[in-house]
XYZ file of C-alpha atoms in Angstrom:
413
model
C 100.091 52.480 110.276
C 102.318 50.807 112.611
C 103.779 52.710 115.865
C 107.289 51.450 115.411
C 109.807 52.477 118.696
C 113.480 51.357 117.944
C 115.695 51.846 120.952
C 119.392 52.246 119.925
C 120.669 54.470 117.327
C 123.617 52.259 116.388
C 123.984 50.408 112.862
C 121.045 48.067 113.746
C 119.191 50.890 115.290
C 119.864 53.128 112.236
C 118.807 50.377 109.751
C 115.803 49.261 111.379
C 114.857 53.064 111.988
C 115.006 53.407 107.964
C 113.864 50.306 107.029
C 110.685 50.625 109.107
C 110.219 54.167 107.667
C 110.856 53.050 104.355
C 108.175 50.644 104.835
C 105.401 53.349 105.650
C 105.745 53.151 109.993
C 105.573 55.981 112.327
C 108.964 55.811 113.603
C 110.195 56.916 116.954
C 114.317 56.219 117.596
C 115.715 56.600 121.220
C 119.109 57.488 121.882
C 120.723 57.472 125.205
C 123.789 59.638 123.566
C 124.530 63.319 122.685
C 124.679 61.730 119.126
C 123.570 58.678 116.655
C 125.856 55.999 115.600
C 128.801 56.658 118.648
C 130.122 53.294 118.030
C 130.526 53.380 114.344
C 132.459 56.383 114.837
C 135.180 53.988 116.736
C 135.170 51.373 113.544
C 137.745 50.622 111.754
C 139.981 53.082 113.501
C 137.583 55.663 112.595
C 137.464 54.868 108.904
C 134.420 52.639 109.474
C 135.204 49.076 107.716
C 131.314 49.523 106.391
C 131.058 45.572 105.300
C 132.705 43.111 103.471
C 132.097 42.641 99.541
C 133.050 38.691 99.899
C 130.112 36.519 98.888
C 127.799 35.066 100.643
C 128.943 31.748 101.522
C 132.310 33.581 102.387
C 130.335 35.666 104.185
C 128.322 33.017 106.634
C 132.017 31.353 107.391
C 133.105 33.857 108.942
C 130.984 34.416 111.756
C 131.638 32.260 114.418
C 128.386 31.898 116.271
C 125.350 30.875 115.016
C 125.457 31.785 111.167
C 122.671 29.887 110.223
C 120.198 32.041 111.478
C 121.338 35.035 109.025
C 120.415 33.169 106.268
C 116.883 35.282 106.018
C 118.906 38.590 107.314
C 122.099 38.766 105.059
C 118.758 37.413 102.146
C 117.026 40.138 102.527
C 119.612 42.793 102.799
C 123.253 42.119 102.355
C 126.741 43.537 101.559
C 126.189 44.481 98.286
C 122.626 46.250 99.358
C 124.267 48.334 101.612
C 127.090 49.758 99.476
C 124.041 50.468 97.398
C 122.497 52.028 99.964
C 125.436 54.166 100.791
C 126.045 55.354 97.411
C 122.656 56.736 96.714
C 123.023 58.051 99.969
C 126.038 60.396 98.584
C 128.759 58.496 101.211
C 130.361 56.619 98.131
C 132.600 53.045 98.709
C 135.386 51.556 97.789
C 136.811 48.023 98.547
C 140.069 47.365 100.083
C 142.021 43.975 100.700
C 140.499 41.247 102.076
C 137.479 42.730 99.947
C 136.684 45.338 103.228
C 134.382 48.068 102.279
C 135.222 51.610 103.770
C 133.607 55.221 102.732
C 136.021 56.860 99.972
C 136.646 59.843 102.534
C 137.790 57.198 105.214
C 135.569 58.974 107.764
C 133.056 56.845 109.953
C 131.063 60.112 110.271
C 130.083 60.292 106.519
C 128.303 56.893 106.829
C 126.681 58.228 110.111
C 125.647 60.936 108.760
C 124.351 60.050 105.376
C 121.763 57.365 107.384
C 120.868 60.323 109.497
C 120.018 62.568 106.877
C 117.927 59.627 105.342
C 116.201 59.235 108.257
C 114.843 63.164 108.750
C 114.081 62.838 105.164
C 111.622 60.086 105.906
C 110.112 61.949 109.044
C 111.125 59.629 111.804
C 111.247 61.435 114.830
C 115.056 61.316 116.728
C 115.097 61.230 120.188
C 118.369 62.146 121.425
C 119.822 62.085 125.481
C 116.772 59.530 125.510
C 116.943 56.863 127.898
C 114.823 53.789 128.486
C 113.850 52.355 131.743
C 112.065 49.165 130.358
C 109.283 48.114 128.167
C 105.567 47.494 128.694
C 103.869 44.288 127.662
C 99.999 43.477 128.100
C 98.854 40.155 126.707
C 102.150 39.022 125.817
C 102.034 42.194 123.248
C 104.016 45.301 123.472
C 102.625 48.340 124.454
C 105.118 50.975 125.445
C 108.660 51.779 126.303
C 109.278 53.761 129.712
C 111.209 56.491 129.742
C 113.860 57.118 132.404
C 111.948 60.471 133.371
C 108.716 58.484 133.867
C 107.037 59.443 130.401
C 105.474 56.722 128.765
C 105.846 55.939 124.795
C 102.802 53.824 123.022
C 103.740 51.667 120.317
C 102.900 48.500 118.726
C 106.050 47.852 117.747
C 109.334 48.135 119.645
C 112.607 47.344 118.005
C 115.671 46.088 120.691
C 118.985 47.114 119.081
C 120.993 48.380 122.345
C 124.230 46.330 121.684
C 126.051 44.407 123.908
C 128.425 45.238 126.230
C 131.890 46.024 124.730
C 133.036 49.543 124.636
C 130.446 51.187 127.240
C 131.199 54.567 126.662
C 129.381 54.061 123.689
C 126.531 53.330 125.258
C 126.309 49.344 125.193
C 125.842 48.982 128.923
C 123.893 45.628 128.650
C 120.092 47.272 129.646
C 118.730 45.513 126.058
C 119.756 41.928 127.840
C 118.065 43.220 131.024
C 114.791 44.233 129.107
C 114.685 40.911 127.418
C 115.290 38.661 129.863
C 112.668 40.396 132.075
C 110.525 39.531 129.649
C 111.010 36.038 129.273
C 114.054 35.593 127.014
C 117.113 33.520 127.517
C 120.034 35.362 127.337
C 123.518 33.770 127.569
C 126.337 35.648 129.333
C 128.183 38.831 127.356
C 131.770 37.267 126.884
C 134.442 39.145 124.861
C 135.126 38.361 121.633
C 137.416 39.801 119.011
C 139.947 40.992 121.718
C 143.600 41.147 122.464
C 144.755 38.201 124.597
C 146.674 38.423 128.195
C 150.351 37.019 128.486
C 152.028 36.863 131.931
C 155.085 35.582 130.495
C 158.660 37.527 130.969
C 159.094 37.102 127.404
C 156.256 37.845 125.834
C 156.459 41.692 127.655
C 160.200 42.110 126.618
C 158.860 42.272 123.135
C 156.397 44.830 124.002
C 155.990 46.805 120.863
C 157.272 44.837 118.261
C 154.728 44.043 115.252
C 155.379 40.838 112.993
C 153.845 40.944 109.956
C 153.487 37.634 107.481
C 153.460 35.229 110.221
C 151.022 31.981 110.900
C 148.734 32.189 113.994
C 147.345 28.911 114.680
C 144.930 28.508 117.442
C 144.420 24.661 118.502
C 142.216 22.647 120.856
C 143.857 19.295 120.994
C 144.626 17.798 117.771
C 142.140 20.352 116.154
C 142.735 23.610 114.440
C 139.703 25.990 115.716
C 141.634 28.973 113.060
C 144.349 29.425 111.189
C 145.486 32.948 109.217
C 148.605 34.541 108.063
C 148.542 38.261 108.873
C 149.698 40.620 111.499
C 149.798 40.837 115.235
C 151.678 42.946 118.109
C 153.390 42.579 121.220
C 152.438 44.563 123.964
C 152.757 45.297 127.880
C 149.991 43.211 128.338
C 150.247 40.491 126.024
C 149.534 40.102 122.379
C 147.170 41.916 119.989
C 146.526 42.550 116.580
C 144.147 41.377 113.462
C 145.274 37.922 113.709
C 144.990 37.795 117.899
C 141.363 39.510 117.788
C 139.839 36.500 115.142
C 141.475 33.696 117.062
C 139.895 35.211 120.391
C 136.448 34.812 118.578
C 137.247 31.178 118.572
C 138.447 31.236 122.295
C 135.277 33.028 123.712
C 133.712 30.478 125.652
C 136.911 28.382 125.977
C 139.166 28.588 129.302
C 142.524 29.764 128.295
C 144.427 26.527 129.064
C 142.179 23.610 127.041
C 143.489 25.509 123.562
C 147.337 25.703 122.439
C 148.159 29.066 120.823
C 151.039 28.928 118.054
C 152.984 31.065 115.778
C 154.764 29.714 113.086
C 157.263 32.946 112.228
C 158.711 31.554 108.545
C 155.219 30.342 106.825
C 156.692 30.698 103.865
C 159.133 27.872 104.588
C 158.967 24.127 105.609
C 160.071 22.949 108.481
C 162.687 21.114 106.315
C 163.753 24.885 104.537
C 164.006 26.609 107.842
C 166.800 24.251 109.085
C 168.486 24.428 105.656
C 168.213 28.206 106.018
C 169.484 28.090 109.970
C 172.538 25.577 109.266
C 173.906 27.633 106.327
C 173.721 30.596 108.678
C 175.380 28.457 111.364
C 178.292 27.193 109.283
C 178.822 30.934 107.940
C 179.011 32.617 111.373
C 182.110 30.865 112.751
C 182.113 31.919 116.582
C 179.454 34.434 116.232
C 177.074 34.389 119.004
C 173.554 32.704 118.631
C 171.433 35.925 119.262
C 173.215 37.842 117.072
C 173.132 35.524 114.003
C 169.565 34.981 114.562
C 168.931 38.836 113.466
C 169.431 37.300 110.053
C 166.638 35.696 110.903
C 164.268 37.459 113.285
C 164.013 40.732 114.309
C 166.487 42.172 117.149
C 164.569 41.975 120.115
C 162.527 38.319 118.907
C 166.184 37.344 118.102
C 167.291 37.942 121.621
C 164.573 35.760 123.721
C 164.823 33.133 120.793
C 167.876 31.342 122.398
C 166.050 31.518 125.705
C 162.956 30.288 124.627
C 164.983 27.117 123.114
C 167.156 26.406 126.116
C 170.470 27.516 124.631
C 172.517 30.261 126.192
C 172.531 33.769 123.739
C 176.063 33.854 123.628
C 176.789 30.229 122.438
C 179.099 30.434 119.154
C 177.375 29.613 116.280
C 180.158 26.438 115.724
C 179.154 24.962 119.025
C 175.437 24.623 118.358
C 174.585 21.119 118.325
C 171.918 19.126 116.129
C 169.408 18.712 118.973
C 169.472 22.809 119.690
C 168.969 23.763 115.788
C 166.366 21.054 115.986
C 164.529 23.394 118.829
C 165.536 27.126 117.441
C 163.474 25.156 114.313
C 160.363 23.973 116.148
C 160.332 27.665 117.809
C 160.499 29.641 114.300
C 157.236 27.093 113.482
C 155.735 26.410 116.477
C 156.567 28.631 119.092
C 153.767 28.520 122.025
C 152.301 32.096 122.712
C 151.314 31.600 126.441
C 148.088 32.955 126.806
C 146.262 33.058 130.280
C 143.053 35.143 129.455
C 141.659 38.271 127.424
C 141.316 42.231 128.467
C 138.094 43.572 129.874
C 135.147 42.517 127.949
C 134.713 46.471 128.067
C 138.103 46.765 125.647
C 136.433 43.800 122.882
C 135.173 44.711 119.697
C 132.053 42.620 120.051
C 130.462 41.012 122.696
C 129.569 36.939 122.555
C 126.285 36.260 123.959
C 122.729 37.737 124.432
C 119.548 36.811 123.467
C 118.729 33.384 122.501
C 118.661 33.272 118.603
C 116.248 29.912 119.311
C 113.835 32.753 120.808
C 113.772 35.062 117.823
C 112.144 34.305 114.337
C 114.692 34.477 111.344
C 112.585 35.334 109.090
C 111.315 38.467 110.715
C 113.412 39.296 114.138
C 110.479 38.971 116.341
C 110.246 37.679 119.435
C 108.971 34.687 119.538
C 107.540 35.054 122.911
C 106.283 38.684 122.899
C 104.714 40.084 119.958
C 105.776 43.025 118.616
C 108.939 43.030 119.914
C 111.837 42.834 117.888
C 115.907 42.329 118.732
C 118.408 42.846 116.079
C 122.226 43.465 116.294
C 124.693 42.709 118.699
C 121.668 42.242 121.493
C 121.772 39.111 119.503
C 123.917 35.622 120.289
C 125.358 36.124 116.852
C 129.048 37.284 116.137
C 131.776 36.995 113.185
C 135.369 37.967 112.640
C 136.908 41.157 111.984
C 136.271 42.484 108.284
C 133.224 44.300 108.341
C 131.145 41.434 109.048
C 129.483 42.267 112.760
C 128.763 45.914 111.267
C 127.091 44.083 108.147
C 125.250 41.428 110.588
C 123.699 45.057 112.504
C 122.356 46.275 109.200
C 121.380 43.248 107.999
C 119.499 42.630 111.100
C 118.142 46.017 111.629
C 116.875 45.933 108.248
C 114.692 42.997 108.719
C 113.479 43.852 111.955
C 112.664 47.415 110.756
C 110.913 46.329 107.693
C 108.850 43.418 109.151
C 108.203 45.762 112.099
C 106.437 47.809 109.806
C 104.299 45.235 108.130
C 100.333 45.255 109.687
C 99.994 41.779 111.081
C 96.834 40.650 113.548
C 97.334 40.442 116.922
């Protein structure tokens, strides 16, 4: 029987935990928290977006960075295996739009605690308040993890799923990079990713608080469209946030802010061609009505204030003096107006964190190290990350379930 150590008692920590278990392992899970799964609790707004129910081709386009290597993962245990797993686990499903999957009670903690229950049924022993100083490796095998209060933990297997380094309070505070690149691994830079984007313009924080829905967010690196979604996003004191903001930031991770064009188109539902049809009948109806105020029809108030502005035309020009060359602009604003971003909040604020361990380092098929044997990395420790959607939770169980299960597989050394 396999010794099998996972440190991290997130979704891949969970997984691989009851995976491992499953498989007939002697499991030990570490915890540096009060609690297990702390930042599933946060998911979702709290309702835990579980996974996605897409399929799997679906699936692999959505995550940004290195999908190919979850080909074996998302094989061996995907969306549709963990719904299962939650419903004979008594935290039923249901599916939402854009085919999300969220508990029926809408509470992160049912899905928390239904994997905790399963693992107490299976006898692994939870560690809680349990931190780890580093592991031990003799003969490029794992031997231990070191506890923080000097105790020492044999194992022949030890499973890595610590996170990255987005929401620290959590407890992703980076010390699963540190372990593995001690030990030999390459490990790329944490970077934020899924997170709302920074906006130094005037304009941008007089519309602090007003959410567009419907609208076109087109991110663009010369003459190429890196995304492109119709959705929702917010203004804020900041700069700009939002479902559609966080998945264009996964595209602008390891991009500097001013080699990609950000632009909202506000009327997708019209041609360029319609809009100025739309704008001129408005123009010819309002007499000497001032520009801001006919653009209401339009836009809402406070967007229909800095429009004028933003094109170069005084607000309070009557509606009979606007010429061709002006409607031509307050056009290419309502489908093209330039959001002018200048960076991204903390990395400590994103939803996931780009980077970690090399994936190059880590077998597919199995989540071993390819270096150290015995050791294992699954999750967000990994340089794999996807949209929003339930995709980065279902790339931590997928993950963790492979690890967990191959970790508990006898192999010779």
């Amino acid at each position: 029987m396999n010794k099998v150590i996972v440190i991290g008692g997130g979704a891949a920590g969970l997984m691989a935990a009851l995976s491992a278990a499953e498989a007939g392992a002697s499991v030990t899970l570490l915890e540096g928290n009060e609690k297990l799964g702390k930042k599933i609790y946060i998911t979702g707004k709290g309702r835990c977006n579980v996974t996605n129910a897409c399929d799997p081709a679906a699936f692999l386009n959505k995550v940004v960075k290195n999908p190919r290597f979850l080909f074996s993962a998302l094989n061996a245990f995907g969306p549709e295996d963990m719904m299962a797993l939650l419903e004979r686990l008594g935290c039923p499903v249901k599916v939402e739009r854009g085919d999300r999957v969220f508990p029926v009670s809408e509470k992160a903690s049912d899905v928390t605690r239904a994997l905790e229950k399963e693992l107490r049924r299976l006898g692994v022993s939870i560690r809680l308040n349990t931190k780890v100083s580093h592991i031990s490796v003799e003969n490029e095998a794992v031997r231990s993890a070191e506890l923080e209060d000097g105790t020492r933990l044999d194992a022949n297997r030890v499973i890595v799923a610590t996170g990255g380094q987005s929401y620290p309070s959590t407890g992703s505070t980076g010390d699963g990079f540190r372990w593995m690149a001690e030990l030999g691994h390459t490990v790329y830079p944490p970077l934020p990713s899924l997170i709302p984007l920074t906006c130094g313009a005037a304009w941008v924080s007089a519309l602090q608080g007003l959410s567009l829905k419907n609208v076109r967010l087109t991110l663009k690196r010369g003459k190429k469209v890196l995304y492109s979604d119709v959705g929702e996003m917010l203004f804020t004191h900041f700069g700009i946030s939002g479902p559609l903001v966080l998945s264009a930031s996964a595209h602008m991770a390891e991009l500097a802010p001013e080699d990609v064009e950000l632009l909202l188109d506000l009327k997708p539902g019209l041609t360029a061609e319609q809009l100025d049809a739309r704008l001129l009948r408005e123009l010819d109806a309002s007499g000497k009505r001032q520009l801001h105020t006919l653009l209401t029809t339009l836009y809402p108030a406070s967007l229909a204030e800095e429009m004028p502005t933003l094109c170069g035309i005084p607000a309070q020009t009557p509606a009979c003096e606007i010429t061709r060359e002006q409607r031509a602009r307050l056009v290419k604003a309502g489908k093209e107006l330039r959001l002018p971003v200048d960076g991204t909040r903390p990395l400590t604020e994103a939803v996931v964190t780009r980077g970690g361990v090399s994936v190059k380092e880590i077998n597919p098929a199995t989540m071993e190290s390819k270096k150290i044997h015995g050791l294992y990395a699954a999750g967000e420790l990994l340089d794999v990350d996807a949209m929003t959607g339930g995709f980065n939770l279902q790339i931590a169980f997928s993950t963790g379930h492979l690890a967990g299960r191959s970790a508990a597989e006898p192999a010779a050394l």
